[in-house]
CSV table of C-alpha atoms in Angstrom, one decimal:
chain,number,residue,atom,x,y,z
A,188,UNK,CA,113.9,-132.6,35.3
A,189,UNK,CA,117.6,-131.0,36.3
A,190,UNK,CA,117.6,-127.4,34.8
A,191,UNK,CA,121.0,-125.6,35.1
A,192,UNK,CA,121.0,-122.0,34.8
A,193,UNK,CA,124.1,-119.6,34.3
A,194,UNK,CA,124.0,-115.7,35.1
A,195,UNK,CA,125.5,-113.5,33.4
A,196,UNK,CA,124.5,-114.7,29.8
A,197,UNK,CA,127.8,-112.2,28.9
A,198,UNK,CA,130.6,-110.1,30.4
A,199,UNK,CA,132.6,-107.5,29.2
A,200,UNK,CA,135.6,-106.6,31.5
A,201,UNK,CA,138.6,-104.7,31.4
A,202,UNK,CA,142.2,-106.7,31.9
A,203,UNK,CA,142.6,-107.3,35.5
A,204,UNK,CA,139.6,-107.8,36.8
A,205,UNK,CA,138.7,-110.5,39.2
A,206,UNK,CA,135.4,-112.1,37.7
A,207,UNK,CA,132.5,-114.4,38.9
A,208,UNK,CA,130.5,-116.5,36.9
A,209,UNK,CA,127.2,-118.3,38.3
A,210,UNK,CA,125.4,-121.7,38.0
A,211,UNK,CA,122.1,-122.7,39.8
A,212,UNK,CA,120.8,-126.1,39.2
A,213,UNK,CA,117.4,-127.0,40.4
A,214,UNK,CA,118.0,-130.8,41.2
A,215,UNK,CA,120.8,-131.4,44.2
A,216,UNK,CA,121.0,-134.9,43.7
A,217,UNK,CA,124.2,-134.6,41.3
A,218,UNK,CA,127.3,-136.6,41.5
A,219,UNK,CA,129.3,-133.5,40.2
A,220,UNK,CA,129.7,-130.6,38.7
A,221,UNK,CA,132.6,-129.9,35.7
A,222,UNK,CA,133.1,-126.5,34.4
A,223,UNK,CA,134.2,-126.4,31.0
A,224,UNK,CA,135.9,-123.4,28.7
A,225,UNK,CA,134.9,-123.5,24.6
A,226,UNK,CA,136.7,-121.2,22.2
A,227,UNK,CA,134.8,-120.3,19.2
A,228,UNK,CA,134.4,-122.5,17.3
A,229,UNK,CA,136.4,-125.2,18.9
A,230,UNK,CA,135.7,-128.0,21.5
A,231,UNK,CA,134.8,-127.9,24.9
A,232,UNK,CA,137.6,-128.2,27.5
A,233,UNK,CA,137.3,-129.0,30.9
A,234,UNK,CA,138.1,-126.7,33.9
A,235,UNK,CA,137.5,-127.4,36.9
A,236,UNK,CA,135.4,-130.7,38.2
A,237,UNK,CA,133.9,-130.4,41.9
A,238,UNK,CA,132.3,-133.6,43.6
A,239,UNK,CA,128.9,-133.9,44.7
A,240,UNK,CA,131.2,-134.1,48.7
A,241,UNK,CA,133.6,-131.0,47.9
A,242,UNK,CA,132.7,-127.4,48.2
A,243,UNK,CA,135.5,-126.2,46.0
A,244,UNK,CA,138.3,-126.7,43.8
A,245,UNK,CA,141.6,-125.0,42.5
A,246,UNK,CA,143.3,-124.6,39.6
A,247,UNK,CA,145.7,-121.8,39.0
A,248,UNK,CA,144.0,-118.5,38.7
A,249,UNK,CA,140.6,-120.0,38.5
A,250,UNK,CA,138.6,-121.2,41.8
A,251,UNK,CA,135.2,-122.9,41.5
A,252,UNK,CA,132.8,-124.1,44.7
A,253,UNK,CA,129.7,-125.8,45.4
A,254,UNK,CA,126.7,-125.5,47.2
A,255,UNK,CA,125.2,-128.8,46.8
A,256,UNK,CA,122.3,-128.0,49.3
A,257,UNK,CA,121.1,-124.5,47.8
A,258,UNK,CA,121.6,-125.6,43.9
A,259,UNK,CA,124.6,-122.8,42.8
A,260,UNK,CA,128.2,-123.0,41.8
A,261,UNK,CA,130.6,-120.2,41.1
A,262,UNK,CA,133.4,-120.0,39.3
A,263,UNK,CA,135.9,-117.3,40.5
A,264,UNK,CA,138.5,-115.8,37.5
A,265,UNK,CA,141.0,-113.5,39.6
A,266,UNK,CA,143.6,-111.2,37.5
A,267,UNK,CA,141.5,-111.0,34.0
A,268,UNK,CA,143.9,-111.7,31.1
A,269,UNK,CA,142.6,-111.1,27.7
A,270,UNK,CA,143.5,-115.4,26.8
A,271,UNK,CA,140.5,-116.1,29.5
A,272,UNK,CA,138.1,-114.4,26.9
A,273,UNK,CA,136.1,-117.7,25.7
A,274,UNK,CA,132.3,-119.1,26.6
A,275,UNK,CA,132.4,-120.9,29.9
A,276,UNK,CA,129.7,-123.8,30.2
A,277,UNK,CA,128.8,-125.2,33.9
A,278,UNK,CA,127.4,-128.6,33.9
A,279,UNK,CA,126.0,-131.4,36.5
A,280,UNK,CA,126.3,-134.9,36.4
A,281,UNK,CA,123.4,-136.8,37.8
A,282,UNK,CA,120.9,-139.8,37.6
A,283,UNK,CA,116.8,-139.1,36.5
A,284,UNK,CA,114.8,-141.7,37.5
A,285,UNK,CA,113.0,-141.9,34.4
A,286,UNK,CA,116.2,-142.5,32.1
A,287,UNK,CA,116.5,-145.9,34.2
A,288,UNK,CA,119.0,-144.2,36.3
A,289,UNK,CA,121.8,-143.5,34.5
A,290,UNK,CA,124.0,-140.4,34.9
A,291,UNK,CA,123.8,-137.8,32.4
A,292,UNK,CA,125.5,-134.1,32.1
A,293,UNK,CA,122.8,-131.4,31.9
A,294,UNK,CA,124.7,-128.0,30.4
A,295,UNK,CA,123.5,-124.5,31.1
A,296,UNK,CA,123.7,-121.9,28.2
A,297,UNK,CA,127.2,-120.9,28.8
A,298,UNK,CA,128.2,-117.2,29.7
A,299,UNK,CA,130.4,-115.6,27.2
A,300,UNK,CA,133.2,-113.7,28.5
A,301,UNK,CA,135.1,-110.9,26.5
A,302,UNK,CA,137.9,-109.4,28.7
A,303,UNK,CA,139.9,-106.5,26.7
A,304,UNK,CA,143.3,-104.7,27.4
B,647,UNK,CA,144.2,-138.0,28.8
B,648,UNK,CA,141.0,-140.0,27.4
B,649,UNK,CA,141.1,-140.6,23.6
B,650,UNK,CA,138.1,-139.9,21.6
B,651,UNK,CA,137.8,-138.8,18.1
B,652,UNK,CA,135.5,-137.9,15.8
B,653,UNK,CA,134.6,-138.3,12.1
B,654,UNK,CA,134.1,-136.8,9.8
B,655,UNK,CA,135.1,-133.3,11.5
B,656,UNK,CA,133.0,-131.5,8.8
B,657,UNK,CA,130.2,-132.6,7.0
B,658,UNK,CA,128.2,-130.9,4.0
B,659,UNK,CA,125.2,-132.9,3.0
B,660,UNK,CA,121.7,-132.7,0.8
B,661,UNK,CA,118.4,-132.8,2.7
B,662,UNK,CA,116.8,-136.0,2.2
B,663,UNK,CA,120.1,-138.2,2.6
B,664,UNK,CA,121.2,-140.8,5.4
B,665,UNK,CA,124.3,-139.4,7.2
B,666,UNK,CA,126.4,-141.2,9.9
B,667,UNK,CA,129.0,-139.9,12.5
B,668,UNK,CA,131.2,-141.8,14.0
B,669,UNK,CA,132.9,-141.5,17.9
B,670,UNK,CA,135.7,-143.6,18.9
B,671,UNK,CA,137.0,-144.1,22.0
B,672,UNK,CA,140.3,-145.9,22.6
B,673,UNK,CA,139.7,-146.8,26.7
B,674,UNK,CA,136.7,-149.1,26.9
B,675,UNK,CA,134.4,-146.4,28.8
B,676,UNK,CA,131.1,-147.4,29.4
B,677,UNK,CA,129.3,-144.4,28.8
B,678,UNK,CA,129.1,-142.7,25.6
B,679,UNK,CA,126.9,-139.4,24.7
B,680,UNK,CA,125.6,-137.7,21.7
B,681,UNK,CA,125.1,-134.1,21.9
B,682,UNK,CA,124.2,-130.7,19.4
B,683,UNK,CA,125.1,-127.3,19.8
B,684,UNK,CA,123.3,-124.3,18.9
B,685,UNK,CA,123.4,-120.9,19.0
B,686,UNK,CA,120.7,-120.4,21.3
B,687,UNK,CA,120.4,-123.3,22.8
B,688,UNK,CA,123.4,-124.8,24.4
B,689,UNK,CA,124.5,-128.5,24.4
B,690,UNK,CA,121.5,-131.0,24.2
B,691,UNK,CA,121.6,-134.7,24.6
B,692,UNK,CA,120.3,-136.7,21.8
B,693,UNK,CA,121.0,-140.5,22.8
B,694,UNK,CA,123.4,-141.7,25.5
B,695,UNK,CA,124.7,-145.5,25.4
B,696,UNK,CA,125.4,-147.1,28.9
B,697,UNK,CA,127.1,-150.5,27.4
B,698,UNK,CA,127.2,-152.2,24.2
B,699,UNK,CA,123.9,-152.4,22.5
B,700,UNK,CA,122.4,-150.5,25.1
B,701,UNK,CA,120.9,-146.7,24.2
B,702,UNK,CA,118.6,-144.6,25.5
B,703,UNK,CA,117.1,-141.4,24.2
B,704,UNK,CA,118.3,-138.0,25.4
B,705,UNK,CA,115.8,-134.7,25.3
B,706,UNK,CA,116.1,-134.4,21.1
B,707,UNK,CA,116.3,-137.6,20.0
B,708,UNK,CA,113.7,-137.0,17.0
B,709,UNK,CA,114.9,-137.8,13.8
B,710,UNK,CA,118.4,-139.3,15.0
B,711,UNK,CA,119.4,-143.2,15.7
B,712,UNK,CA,122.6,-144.7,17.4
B,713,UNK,CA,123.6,-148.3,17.6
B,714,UNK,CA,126.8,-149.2,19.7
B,715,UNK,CA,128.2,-152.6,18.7
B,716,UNK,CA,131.5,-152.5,19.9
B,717,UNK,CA,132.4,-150.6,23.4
B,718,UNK,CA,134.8,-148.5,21.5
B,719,UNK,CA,132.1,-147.4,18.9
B,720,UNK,CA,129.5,-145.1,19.3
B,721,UNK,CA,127.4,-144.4,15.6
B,722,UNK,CA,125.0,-141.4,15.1
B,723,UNK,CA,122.8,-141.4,12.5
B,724,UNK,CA,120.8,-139.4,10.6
B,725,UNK,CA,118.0,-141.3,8.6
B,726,UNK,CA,116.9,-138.4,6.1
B,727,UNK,CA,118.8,-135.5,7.0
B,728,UNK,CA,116.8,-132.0,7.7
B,729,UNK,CA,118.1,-128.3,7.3
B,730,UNK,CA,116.7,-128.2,11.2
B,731,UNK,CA,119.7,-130.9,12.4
B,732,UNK,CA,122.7,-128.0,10.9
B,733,UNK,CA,124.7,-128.3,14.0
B,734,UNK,CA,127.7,-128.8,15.9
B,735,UNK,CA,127.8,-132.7,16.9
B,736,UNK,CA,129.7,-133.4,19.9
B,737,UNK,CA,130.3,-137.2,21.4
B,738,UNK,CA,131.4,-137.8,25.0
B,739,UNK,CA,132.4,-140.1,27.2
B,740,UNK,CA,132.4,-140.4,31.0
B,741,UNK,CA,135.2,-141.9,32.5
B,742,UNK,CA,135.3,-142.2,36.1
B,743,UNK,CA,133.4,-140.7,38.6
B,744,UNK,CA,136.8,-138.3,40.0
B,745,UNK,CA,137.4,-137.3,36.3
B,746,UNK,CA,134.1,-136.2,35.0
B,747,UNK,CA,133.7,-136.2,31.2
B,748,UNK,CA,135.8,-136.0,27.9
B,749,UNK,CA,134.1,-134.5,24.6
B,750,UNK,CA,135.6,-135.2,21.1
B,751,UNK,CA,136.7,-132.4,18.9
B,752,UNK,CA,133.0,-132.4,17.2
B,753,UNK,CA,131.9,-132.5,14.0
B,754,UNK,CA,130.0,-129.5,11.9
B,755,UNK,CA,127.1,-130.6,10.0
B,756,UNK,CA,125.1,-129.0,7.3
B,757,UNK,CA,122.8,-129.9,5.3
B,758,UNK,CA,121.4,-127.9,2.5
């Protein structure tokens, strides 16, 4: 059964500060991986989405890769801003035999990131 | 952009009563997914549908049905609502392998 796993559970950091967030997964057999940013209270928003063949992607400010073999992901915040403060969920995208091999996304807990001025 | 909504977007019902959420999806996805969200314990899959009339259970499916007669359509439904199933209901959908997956706006449930 895929377990995803996301260390730290928070962060506090001062504006300005380039920030990494990690995700292990125990099951490598995953199609991809999709970070996603919630806002209290609100919906979830999607990132960043890395393919089981890619070892990283880009978007702006943020930078996430993938390390299909060892299980871990991270997602790279550089320059901090006080807008980036939000709960950031990591989550894979893969087939388990016993659902009759459909694809499913597995979500860690989320790290909930509070970055101040 | 995929277009899924939810409804209702907030819900307050009694224990004991039958309570239905709706997702609708406006690009003939296969997949659809039902999920909760609570404090503590993240987003969990209750059913998932991989075509019309076909569902499968997710890990806390207890006390929660779907049906899925239309491909834009994906029901929830709670038979006899419990205090224990106050949540946050998300839906999903997966589009296409490049583009991952799209989650409605959810809906906040409680019952009391």
């Amino acid at each position: 059964k895929q377990e995803v796993t996301q260390i730290p559970a928070a962060l506090s950091v001062p504006e300005g500060e380039n920030l990494v967030l990690n995700c292990s997964f125990t099951d490598s057999a995953i199609y991809n991986l999709q970070w996603f940013r919630q806002d209290p209270g609100k919906g979830l928003t999607s990132l960043l989405l890395i393919q089981s063949s890619q070892r990283e992607q880009t978007s702006g400010r943020l930078n996430a890769s993938l390390d299909k073999s060892s299980g871990r992901s991270t997602l790279y915040i550089a320059a901090s801003q006080p807008g980036d403060s939000a709960t950031y969920l990591c989550a894979v995208d893969g087939k388990e035999l016993f659902s009759g091999g459909y694809n499913k996304l597995i979500f860690g807990a989320g790290t909930r990131l509070a970055v101040h001025p | 952009d995929a277009g899924i909504t939810q409804s209702p977007r907030h819900k307050v019902t009694e224990t004991g009563t039958p309570v239905t959420l709706r997702c609708h999806q406006t690009e003939n996805h296969r997949y659809m997914y039902w999920y909760r969200q609570d404090p503590g314990h993240g987003l969990r899959l209750i059913h998932y549908s991989y075509g019309v009339k076909d569902t499968d259970k997710g890990e806390v499916s207890d006390g929660y049905s779907v049906s899925r007669s239309k491909t834009e359509d994906f029901l929830l439904t709670l038979e006899s609502a419990t205090s224990s199933q106050t949540s946050v209901y998300f839906c999903a959908i997966r589009t296409r392998d490049r583009e991952g997956y799209t989650f409605g706006s959810g809906t906040r449930l409680t019952v009391v």
